[in-house]
Amino acid sequence: MTFSFHHLKVDYKNGDKWSLMAPDIHKLKEIFASWQEGMAAGGGWNAVFWCNHDQPRIVSRLGDTGKYWKESAKMLAAAIHLMRGTPYIYQGEEIGMTNADFTDIADYRDVESINYHDILRASGQSEDETMKIIGARSRDNGRTPMQWTAGESAGFTTGTPWLGVNRNHAVINVEAEREDDDSILAFYRRLIALRKEYRIIAEGSIRFLERENDEILAYERELEGEHLLVLCNFRAAEIAMPALHAAGEKLIGNYPGMAARLRPYEVVALRWVE
């Protein structure tokens, strides 16, 4: 299958990994639409993913690590897990792990980050500006030890890990989420179960909607008269509910019930049969 990384460059200013900018959601939508619809038309198959060992944590890039941490992590999960293709989960993504938040270049082990620290400083960036960029872009963000518990070294080892543990492991860890039915981990489990239960998720066609609406990612899956509409709010604010389909059962969402407007970072998937 094909692994495309184009959607992970929508926050690169002028295509430069080491220049920060707000994510271009319109571009993100267009890239997804192009690859999803294009591969389907050609009989190809995508890998759908956000994270790997070379990428910063997606909830820190496209979501919110504060007030809407849980909502945005769930929305980002559903956005790709309900698409056409094979979804991948990278270690820690299923509990909402965030960027490392290191404050000193000595905390980093990634040779690219260490080298670019010197390059950015030599180009005239201050130490604070440089560390902000490294903190957002370093590959080490995806390499910190898995956060199993709130204990020492996040339960990853009884020794000294090769890379420091994120300080927020006291709150974000598997142990805290395992028995919580509203946790990000529980949401990922539900997404996996739905893909196994409903053929439309694994096998249905895909068509992207609301192409010019930069606040929402919307697409429809279809299989033998069965439909699945997925709506994802990429904003930390309420947005208008698109008038796409009023009927249908709610298959999954990250807020209780249904509202007249899409709530901050809300995702909702509606299913109906013709």
Coordinates of C-alpha atoms in Angstrom, one line a residue, residues 7 34 51 69 75 95 100 174 190 192 223 259:
H7 CA -0.6 15.8 4.5
S34 CA -6.8 13.9 -4.0
C51 CA 2.2 9.7 13.4
W69 CA -7.0 17.8 24.4
M75 CA -11.5 13.9 16.3
I95 CA -3.7 7.7 24.6
A100 CA 8.1 16.2 24.4
V174 CA -2.3 3.9 29.8
R190 CA -14.4 1.7 19.5
I192 CA -11.3 -0.6 15.6
L223 CA -21.4 0.6 0.0
A259 CA -26.1 19.7 18.7

